[in-house]
C-alpha cells in the first residue's frame, strides 16, 4: 500500500483556486457556525462573477457598497463574457485610487485578513483575492485618564485602539527618530504589539533585549498588556513592579525622551514602560507641571506617607508590645487605658484590622461605581465603631490602621502601592515576634532584595545604588528644569550598561 505524504501549513501553504465556487466553499467551511461572516455576491446574467466576504461589525458596509460592489458590477457589465481576455484585466484598476487594496494568494492569509476586518473580493478565474481595507470598528472617544489624575496637565489618555495610541505619541514627538516596530503575539489572537523607542537616545542593547524577550513569548492569546509584563520581567517572584504601566501619553513620551522603551498592546489602554526604577514609581505627573519648590514639598509629603503606609502599624505593635519605655509616660497611660478590656494582643488586632480594611478597599473597587464608594466608607465607619464598642479592637489601633490606609493612597503608581500593602503583613508578624529587631531585620532583607534587582540590566535603586551624584536632581528634590539632566546615563546612547547574558 502506497503511503500518503502529508504537509503542514508551514511546509506547504494552501493556495487559492481559480474556481470561485471552490474558494467560497472553502471559506464557508472555515467559517462554519460564524454568524457574523457576511457573503455578498456580484451576479451578472445569472452567473456569480465575484463574492465579497467580510465580518459584520468590523467593516464599513456603506463603503463596501459604494467603493467595491458597485465598481465590480460596472466592470462585469462591460465584459460580454468571461473569457481569457477579461481575466487579464487588472482588477485593482477598477477601484478608486484612494482605496487601499492588497492581494493575497494563500488561503490562510485571506482568513487572517477577513478576521482583521478587511473585505475579501473573490473573482471567477483568478487564483488571488483582493483585500480592501475598509475597517470600521466601534471605539470609545479619547477621554481623561482615570487611574492617574492630575491638577495641571494634558487630559487625553490611551485607549483600546492601537493606531490611536501610536498617533498620540506621534502628535507629541514629530520626529523620524521615534521608531514604532510592530509584531504579532498570540497564536490564536494574533495581537499586534508595538515597540516604541527614540533612535539615537535609547541604548540599542535595550531594544534588542526587549525584542528578544517578546519574540520568545509563546501563548495562544494576548488579551492585555499584563500578559506580556509577566513574561518579560526579570524577577517574577519579587513583590516590586519592574515594568511601569501608564495610560497617559505624556508620561510615555517623557519616558521615551529619557531613553526608555514603551510597549503598546492592541485592545488595552495601558502601555508598558521599561525599565522601571523604584524612584520613577514614586514620581507623579504634577511634579513636572508645578513649580519646582512646590513639587519638591509635595514629593517630601508623598515619601513620608509612603513610609508611613509600610511602617506605622508595625512600629505601633513593636512599641506597645516590647518597647514601652520609648513612649512618653502620659501616652503610655492613654494607650493602656484604651486597651483595657481588649482580649487580643496588639499584633492580632493590627492583622485583623488590616485584613478588614483591605477587604473594604477591594469591595469598593468591585462594586458598581454608583454604590462602591458609599459602601466602602459606610462599612469602614460602621465596622470601626462596632469593634471598638464591642471591646474587640482598641481605639488607637483603629486610628493607626485608618491613617495607614490613607497614606497608602499617596502612591502615584498603583502596583507599587500594592507591593507595600502586601509587605505590611509579614512586617507586622516580624514586629509582633521580635519587636524593633524584627523590623530592622525585615528592612535589611528588603533593602538587599531591592538593591540586587536589575530590570533589563538597570539597577532598581539607581541613582542611589550605585550612587550617582549628578543624577540626584530628580529624586528627593525636583530641581529646576534648566538644571536637570533628562537623559539617564545608564540608558543614554554611548554609555555602558550591563545587561543579562542572554543578550549576547
Short mmCIF file of N, CA and C in Angstrom, two decimals, residues 171-273:
data_model
loop_
_atom_site.label_atom_id
_atom_site.label_comp_id
_atom_site.label_asym_id
_atom_site.label_seq_id
_atom_site.Cartn_x
_atom_site.Cartn_y
_atom_site.Cartn_z
N UNK A 171 1.84 62.67 17.70
CA UNK A 171 1.39 64.05 17.81
C UNK A 171 2.29 64.86 18.75
N UNK A 172 2.93 64.18 19.68
CA UNK A 172 3.80 64.85 20.63
C UNK A 172 5.27 64.84 20.20
N UNK A 173 5.68 63.79 19.52
CA UNK A 173 7.07 63.69 19.05
C UNK A 173 7.04 63.68 17.52
N UNK A 174 7.24 64.82 16.92
CA UNK A 174 7.20 64.93 15.46
C UNK A 174 8.61 64.80 14.90
N UNK A 175 9.13 63.61 15.06
CA UNK A 175 10.49 63.33 14.62
C UNK A 175 10.55 61.93 14.06
N UNK A 176 11.35 61.75 13.03
CA UNK A 176 11.55 60.42 12.46
C UNK A 176 12.38 59.53 13.36
N UNK A 177 12.95 60.11 14.43
CA UNK A 177 13.71 59.30 15.38
C UNK A 177 12.81 58.42 16.23
N UNK A 178 11.52 58.74 16.29
CA UNK A 178 10.58 57.88 17.01
C UNK A 178 10.26 56.67 16.15
N UNK A 179 10.70 55.51 16.59
CA UNK A 179 10.52 54.28 15.85
C UNK A 179 9.41 53.45 16.49
N UNK A 180 8.56 52.87 15.65
CA UNK A 180 7.44 52.05 16.11
C UNK A 180 7.49 50.71 15.40
N UNK A 181 8.09 49.73 16.03
CA UNK A 181 8.21 48.38 15.45
C UNK A 181 7.00 47.55 15.85
N UNK A 182 6.39 46.91 14.89
CA UNK A 182 5.17 46.13 15.13
C UNK A 182 5.45 44.64 14.99
N UNK A 183 4.89 43.86 15.88
CA UNK A 183 4.93 42.40 15.79
C UNK A 183 3.62 41.85 16.28
N UNK A 184 3.37 40.58 15.99
CA UNK A 184 2.13 39.93 16.40
C UNK A 184 2.45 38.81 17.38
N UNK A 185 1.69 38.79 18.49
CA UNK A 185 1.87 37.79 19.53
C UNK A 185 0.54 37.09 19.78
N UNK A 186 0.63 35.83 20.14
CA UNK A 186 -0.58 35.05 20.39
C UNK A 186 -0.94 34.21 19.18
N UNK A 187 -0.91 32.90 19.34
CA UNK A 187 -1.16 32.00 18.21
C UNK A 187 -2.57 32.14 17.68
N UNK A 188 -3.54 32.34 18.57
CA UNK A 188 -4.93 32.45 18.14
C UNK A 188 -5.40 33.90 18.02
N UNK A 189 -4.94 34.77 18.90
CA UNK A 189 -5.43 36.14 18.88
C UNK A 189 -4.71 37.01 17.87
N UNK A 190 -3.46 36.68 17.51
CA UNK A 190 -2.68 37.50 16.57
C UNK A 190 -2.70 38.97 17.00
N UNK A 191 -2.42 39.21 18.28
CA UNK A 191 -2.48 40.57 18.83
C UNK A 191 -1.28 41.39 18.36
N UNK A 192 -1.57 42.59 17.87
CA UNK A 192 -0.49 43.47 17.43
C UNK A 192 0.14 44.17 18.63
N UNK A 193 1.46 44.15 18.68
CA UNK A 193 2.23 44.78 19.75
C UNK A 193 3.27 45.69 19.10
N UNK A 194 3.37 46.92 19.57
CA UNK A 194 4.30 47.91 19.02
C UNK A 194 5.37 48.22 20.05
N UNK A 195 6.62 48.18 19.62
CA UNK A 195 7.76 48.59 20.44
C UNK A 195 8.14 50.00 20.01
N UNK A 196 8.01 50.97 20.91
CA UNK A 196 8.32 52.37 20.61
C UNK A 196 9.59 52.78 21.32
N UNK A 197 10.47 53.48 20.61
CA UNK A 197 11.72 53.96 21.21
C UNK A 197 12.25 55.10 20.36
N UNK A 198 13.16 55.88 20.95
CA UNK A 198 13.78 57.01 20.27
C UNK A 198 15.15 56.59 19.77
N UNK A 199 15.30 56.49 18.48
CA UNK A 199 16.59 56.12 17.89
C UNK A 199 17.61 57.23 18.16
N UNK A 200 18.80 56.83 18.60
CA UNK A 200 19.82 57.80 18.94
C UNK A 200 19.80 58.20 20.40
N UNK A 201 18.72 57.88 21.10
CA UNK A 201 18.62 58.17 22.53
C UNK A 201 18.68 56.89 23.35
N UNK A 202 17.93 55.88 22.94
CA UNK A 202 17.87 54.62 23.66
C UNK A 202 19.12 53.79 23.36
N UNK A 203 19.50 52.96 24.32
CA UNK A 203 20.58 52.01 24.09
C UNK A 203 20.09 50.91 23.14
N UNK A 204 20.87 50.60 22.13
CA UNK A 204 20.48 49.57 21.17
C UNK A 204 20.36 48.21 21.84
N UNK A 205 21.21 47.94 22.85
CA UNK A 205 21.14 46.67 23.54
C UNK A 205 19.81 46.50 24.28
N UNK A 206 19.26 47.61 24.77
CA UNK A 206 17.97 47.55 25.44
C UNK A 206 16.86 47.18 24.46
N UNK A 207 16.87 47.78 23.29
CA UNK A 207 15.86 47.47 22.27
C UNK A 207 15.97 46.01 21.84
N UNK A 208 17.19 45.54 21.63
CA UNK A 208 17.39 44.15 21.22
C UNK A 208 16.91 43.18 22.29
N UNK A 209 17.16 43.53 23.56
CA UNK A 209 16.73 42.65 24.65
C UNK A 209 15.21 42.60 24.73
N UNK A 210 14.55 43.74 24.59
CA UNK A 210 13.08 43.77 24.63
C UNK A 210 12.51 42.98 23.47
N UNK A 211 13.06 43.21 22.28
CA UNK A 211 12.58 42.48 21.10
C UNK A 211 12.77 40.98 21.27
N UNK A 212 13.90 40.57 21.82
CA UNK A 212 14.18 39.15 22.00
C UNK A 212 13.21 38.51 23.00
N UNK A 213 12.94 39.20 24.09
CA UNK A 213 12.03 38.63 25.09
C UNK A 213 10.61 38.53 24.57
N UNK A 214 10.18 39.51 23.79
CA UNK A 214 8.83 39.45 23.22
C UNK A 214 8.70 38.30 22.23
N UNK A 215 9.72 38.08 21.44
CA UNK A 215 9.66 37.02 20.44
C UNK A 215 9.64 35.63 21.07
N UNK A 216 10.09 35.51 22.31
CA UNK A 216 10.10 34.22 22.99
C UNK A 216 8.76 33.88 23.64
N UNK A 217 7.82 34.82 23.64
CA UNK A 217 6.51 34.56 24.25
C UNK A 217 5.71 33.63 23.36
N UNK A 218 5.31 32.50 23.89
CA UNK A 218 4.50 31.53 23.15
C UNK A 218 3.20 31.29 23.92
N UNK A 219 2.16 31.98 23.49
CA UNK A 219 0.85 31.87 24.11
C UNK A 219 -0.22 31.75 23.04
N UNK A 220 -1.36 31.16 23.40
CA UNK A 220 -2.49 31.11 22.48
C UNK A 220 -3.11 32.49 22.29
N UNK A 221 -3.10 33.31 23.37
CA UNK A 221 -3.73 34.61 23.26
C UNK A 221 -3.08 35.65 24.15
N UNK A 222 -3.01 36.87 23.65
CA UNK A 222 -2.58 38.04 24.42
C UNK A 222 -3.80 38.93 24.55
N UNK A 223 -4.38 39.01 25.75
CA UNK A 223 -5.60 39.76 25.97
C UNK A 223 -5.30 41.15 26.49
N UNK A 224 -4.27 41.28 27.32
CA UNK A 224 -3.97 42.54 27.99
C UNK A 224 -2.47 42.69 28.07
N UNK A 225 -2.02 43.93 28.26
CA UNK A 225 -0.58 44.17 28.37
C UNK A 225 0.02 43.47 29.57
N UNK A 226 -0.78 43.17 30.60
CA UNK A 226 -0.25 42.45 31.76
C UNK A 226 0.18 41.04 31.40
N UNK A 227 -0.42 40.44 30.35
CA UNK A 227 0.03 39.13 29.90
C UNK A 227 1.48 39.17 29.43
N UNK A 228 1.84 40.28 28.79
CA UNK A 228 3.21 40.45 28.33
C UNK A 228 4.14 40.75 29.49
N UNK A 229 3.68 41.55 30.42
CA UNK A 229 4.53 42.02 31.53
C UNK A 229 5.13 40.86 32.31
N UNK A 230 4.34 39.87 32.64
CA UNK A 230 4.84 38.76 33.46
C UNK A 230 5.82 37.88 32.72
N UNK A 231 5.80 37.93 31.39
CA UNK A 231 6.69 37.07 30.61
C UNK A 231 8.04 37.71 30.32
N UNK A 232 8.15 39.01 30.46
CA UNK A 232 9.42 39.66 30.09
C UNK A 232 10.14 40.28 31.28
N UNK A 233 9.53 40.33 32.47
CA UNK A 233 10.22 40.91 33.61
C UNK A 233 11.28 39.95 34.11
N UNK A 234 12.27 40.49 34.80
CA UNK A 234 13.44 39.70 35.21
C UNK A 234 13.14 38.78 36.39
N UNK A 235 12.49 39.30 37.42
CA UNK A 235 12.26 38.53 38.63
C UNK A 235 10.76 38.48 38.90
N UNK A 236 10.13 37.38 38.53
CA UNK A 236 8.68 37.26 38.68
C UNK A 236 8.28 37.05 40.13
N UNK A 237 9.24 36.67 41.00
CA UNK A 237 8.91 36.40 42.40
C UNK A 237 9.10 37.63 43.29
N UNK A 238 9.53 38.72 42.72
CA UNK A 238 9.69 39.94 43.50
C UNK A 238 8.34 40.62 43.69
N UNK A 239 8.07 41.17 44.89
CA UNK A 239 6.80 41.89 45.07
C UNK A 239 6.79 43.25 44.39
N UNK A 240 7.95 43.74 44.00
CA UNK A 240 8.03 45.08 43.42
C UNK A 240 7.87 45.03 41.91
N UNK A 241 7.10 45.96 41.35
CA UNK A 241 6.96 46.01 39.89
C UNK A 241 8.26 46.44 39.23
N UNK A 242 8.63 45.76 38.16
CA UNK A 242 9.85 46.10 37.42
C UNK A 242 9.55 46.70 36.06
N UNK A 243 8.26 46.76 35.72
CA UNK A 243 7.82 47.39 34.47
C UNK A 243 6.68 48.33 34.82
N UNK A 244 6.82 49.58 34.46
CA UNK A 244 5.80 50.58 34.77
C UNK A 244 4.69 50.53 33.72
N UNK A 245 3.46 50.77 34.16
CA UNK A 245 2.35 50.88 33.21
C UNK A 245 1.67 52.23 33.40
N UNK A 246 1.16 52.78 32.31
CA UNK A 246 0.52 54.08 32.35
C UNK A 246 -0.52 54.16 31.24
N UNK A 247 -1.52 55.01 31.45
CA UNK A 247 -2.49 55.30 30.40
C UNK A 247 -2.39 56.75 29.95
N UNK A 248 -1.30 57.44 30.33
CA UNK A 248 -1.10 58.84 29.96
C UNK A 248 -0.05 58.94 28.86
N UNK A 249 -0.39 59.53 27.71
CA UNK A 249 0.59 59.69 26.64
C UNK A 249 1.77 60.58 27.03
N UNK A 250 1.54 61.61 27.86
CA UNK A 250 2.65 62.49 28.24
C UNK A 250 3.68 61.76 29.08
N UNK A 251 3.25 60.82 29.92
CA UNK A 251 4.19 60.02 30.70
C UNK A 251 5.00 59.11 29.78
N UNK A 252 4.34 58.50 28.80
CA UNK A 252 5.04 57.64 27.85
C UNK A 252 6.06 58.43 27.03
N UNK A 253 5.69 59.63 26.60
CA UNK A 253 6.60 60.45 25.80
C UNK A 253 7.81 60.88 26.64
N UNK A 254 7.59 61.27 27.88
CA UNK A 254 8.70 61.64 28.75
C UNK A 254 9.66 60.46 28.93
N UNK A 255 9.11 59.27 29.06
CA UNK A 255 9.95 58.08 29.21
C UNK A 255 10.74 57.81 27.94
N UNK A 256 10.12 58.01 26.79
CA UNK A 256 10.85 57.82 25.52
C UNK A 256 12.02 58.79 25.41
N UNK A 257 11.80 60.03 25.81
CA UNK A 257 12.87 61.02 25.73
C UNK A 257 13.98 60.76 26.74
N UNK A 258 13.69 59.97 27.77
CA UNK A 258 14.71 59.60 28.75
C UNK A 258 15.51 58.38 28.29
N UNK A 259 15.12 57.79 27.18
CA UNK A 259 15.84 56.62 26.68
C UNK A 259 15.23 55.30 27.06
N UNK A 260 13.96 55.31 27.46
CA UNK A 260 13.28 54.06 27.80
C UNK A 260 12.51 53.53 26.60
N UNK A 261 11.98 52.32 26.75
CA UNK A 261 11.22 51.65 25.70
C UNK A 261 9.77 51.55 26.15
N UNK A 262 8.85 51.82 25.24
CA UNK A 262 7.41 51.74 25.52
C UNK A 262 6.81 50.62 24.67
N UNK A 263 6.02 49.78 25.30
CA UNK A 263 5.35 48.67 24.61
C UNK A 263 3.85 48.95 24.58
N UNK A 264 3.28 49.05 23.39
CA UNK A 264 1.86 49.32 23.21
C UNK A 264 1.19 48.05 22.70
N UNK A 265 0.13 47.64 23.39
CA UNK A 265 -0.59 46.42 23.03
C UNK A 265 -1.98 46.78 22.53
N UNK A 266 -2.38 46.16 21.44
CA UNK A 266 -3.72 46.42 20.91
C UNK A 266 -4.78 45.94 21.90
N UNK A 267 -5.90 46.64 21.93
CA UNK A 267 -7.06 46.31 22.76
C UNK A 267 -6.85 46.56 24.24
N UNK A 268 -5.86 47.35 24.60
CA UNK A 268 -5.68 47.72 26.01
C UNK A 268 -5.22 49.16 26.11
N UNK A 269 -5.75 49.94 27.07
CA UNK A 269 -5.36 51.35 27.18
C UNK A 269 -4.12 51.59 28.02
N UNK A 270 -3.52 50.54 28.57
CA UNK A 270 -2.33 50.69 29.40
C UNK A 270 -1.10 50.23 28.62
N UNK A 271 -0.12 51.13 28.50
CA UNK A 271 1.13 50.79 27.84
C UNK A 271 2.18 50.49 28.90
N UNK A 272 3.20 49.74 28.51
CA UNK A 272 4.27 49.35 29.41
C UNK A 272 5.50 50.21 29.16
N UNK A 273 6.16 50.63 30.23
CA UNK A 273 7.38 51.43 30.15
C UNK A 273 8.48 50.66 30.87
#
